[in-house]
């Protein structure tokens, strides 16, 4: 997968993860892009470690599920960090 395709995957996966998670997450589209890309990387690492598959093709369902799952994990961690810093 190319660099720009990976950025688009991260942006869309981050937006979907924000839509799935309850509550209000802070950050604009730049934070969504960064967290989505980090989440896609995390999802790819988890997928290759646990299931033997990673982020391979842009239009693969496995790629999207791993990227969205990783983005959800990253958004949850980001939410815990930012809530703690606001207190």
mmCIF file of N, CA, C and O in Angstrom, residues 1-10 40 54-60 63-64 67:
data_model
loop_
_atom_site.group_PDB
_atom_site.id
_atom_site.type_symbol
_atom_site.label_atom_id
_atom_site.label_comp_id
_atom_site.label_asym_id
_atom_site.label_seq_id
_atom_site.Cartn_x
_atom_site.Cartn_y
_atom_site.Cartn_z
ATOM 1 N N UNK A 1 0.851 -1.165 0.000
ATOM 2 C CA UNK A 1 0.000 0.000 0.000
ATOM 3 C C UNK A 1 0.898 1.230 0.000
ATOM 4 O O UNK A 1 1.875 1.290 0.730
ATOM 5 N N UNK A 2 0.537 2.219 -0.804
ATOM 6 C CA UNK A 2 1.330 3.423 -0.908
ATOM 7 C C UNK A 2 1.155 4.344 0.287
ATOM 8 O O UNK A 2 0.262 4.180 1.122
ATOM 9 N N UNK A 3 2.020 5.344 0.359
ATOM 10 C CA UNK A 3 2.032 6.275 1.479
ATOM 11 C C UNK A 3 0.724 7.061 1.567
ATOM 12 O O UNK A 3 0.130 7.187 2.636
ATOM 13 N N UNK A 4 0.267 7.603 0.442
ATOM 14 C CA UNK A 4 -0.956 8.395 0.450
ATOM 15 C C UNK A 4 -2.190 7.535 0.720
ATOM 16 O O UNK A 4 -3.120 7.975 1.395
ATOM 17 N N UNK A 5 -2.186 6.327 0.227
ATOM 18 C CA UNK A 5 -3.294 5.410 0.515
ATOM 19 C C UNK A 5 -3.333 5.098 2.009
ATOM 20 O O UNK A 5 -4.409 5.004 2.607
ATOM 21 N N UNK A 6 -2.159 4.966 2.616
ATOM 22 C CA UNK A 6 -2.100 4.699 4.044
ATOM 23 C C UNK A 6 -2.607 5.898 4.838
ATOM 24 O O UNK A 6 -3.301 5.740 5.849
ATOM 25 N N UNK A 7 -2.290 7.128 4.390
ATOM 26 C CA UNK A 7 -2.806 8.323 5.055
ATOM 27 C C UNK A 7 -4.331 8.410 4.944
ATOM 28 O O UNK A 7 -5.019 8.746 5.908
ATOM 29 N N UNK A 8 -4.857 8.096 3.779
ATOM 30 C CA UNK A 8 -6.304 8.108 3.589
ATOM 31 C C UNK A 8 -6.957 7.039 4.457
ATOM 32 O O UNK A 8 -7.990 7.279 5.096
ATOM 33 N N UNK A 9 -6.355 5.859 4.503
ATOM 34 C CA UNK A 9 -6.848 4.783 5.369
ATOM 35 C C UNK A 9 -6.867 5.242 6.820
ATOM 36 O O UNK A 9 -7.853 5.028 7.532
ATOM 37 N N UNK A 10 -5.800 5.880 7.269
ATOM 38 C CA UNK A 10 -5.731 6.357 8.649
ATOM 39 C C UNK A 10 -6.769 7.416 8.955
ATOM 40 O O UNK A 10 -7.396 7.399 10.014
ATOM 41 N N UNK A 40 -3.893 2.560 12.719
ATOM 42 C CA UNK A 40 -3.737 1.598 11.626
ATOM 43 C C UNK A 40 -2.430 0.825 11.771
ATOM 44 O O UNK A 40 -2.393 -0.390 11.551
ATOM 45 N N UNK A 54 -1.673 -8.754 8.160
ATOM 46 C CA UNK A 54 -1.477 -7.347 8.472
ATOM 47 C C UNK A 54 -2.205 -6.475 7.481
ATOM 48 O O UNK A 54 -3.150 -6.899 6.821
ATOM 49 N N UNK A 55 -1.752 -5.247 7.353
ATOM 50 C CA UNK A 55 -2.328 -4.311 6.401
ATOM 51 C C UNK A 55 -1.721 -4.585 5.040
ATOM 52 O O UNK A 55 -0.544 -4.343 4.821
ATOM 53 N N UNK A 56 -2.533 -5.130 4.123
ATOM 54 C CA UNK A 56 -1.966 -5.537 2.849
ATOM 55 C C UNK A 56 -2.502 -4.718 1.688
ATOM 56 O O UNK A 56 -1.749 -4.038 1.025
ATOM 57 N N UNK A 57 -3.774 -4.766 1.432
ATOM 58 C CA UNK A 57 -4.357 -4.040 0.307
ATOM 59 C C UNK A 57 -5.361 -3.030 0.826
ATOM 60 O O UNK A 57 -6.030 -3.255 1.820
ATOM 61 N N UNK A 58 -5.494 -1.914 0.132
ATOM 62 C CA UNK A 58 -6.383 -0.834 0.555
ATOM 63 C C UNK A 58 -7.833 -1.285 0.596
ATOM 64 O O UNK A 58 -8.574 -0.908 1.491
ATOM 65 N N UNK A 59 -8.264 -2.081 -0.355
ATOM 66 C CA UNK A 59 -9.662 -2.484 -0.444
ATOM 67 C C UNK A 59 -9.956 -3.820 0.230
ATOM 68 O O UNK A 59 -10.996 -4.419 -0.012
ATOM 69 N N UNK A 60 -9.082 -4.276 1.086
ATOM 70 C CA UNK A 60 -9.282 -5.524 1.814
ATOM 71 C C UNK A 60 -10.075 -5.257 3.100
ATOM 72 O O UNK A 60 -9.778 -4.317 3.848
ATOM 73 N N UNK A 63 -7.886 -5.386 6.223
ATOM 74 C CA UNK A 63 -7.115 -4.165 6.430
ATOM 75 C C UNK A 63 -7.956 -3.114 7.142
ATOM 76 O O UNK A 63 -7.506 -2.484 8.097
ATOM 77 N N UNK A 64 -9.178 -2.925 6.687
ATOM 78 C CA UNK A 64 -10.047 -1.909 7.279
ATOM 79 C C UNK A 64 -10.427 -2.261 8.708
ATOM 80 O O UNK A 64 -10.447 -1.387 9.581
ATOM 81 N N UNK A 67 -7.395 -1.654 10.919
ATOM 82 C CA UNK A 67 -7.123 -0.226 11.059
ATOM 83 C C UNK A 67 -8.143 0.441 11.983
ATOM 84 O O UNK A 67 -7.772 1.244 12.846
#
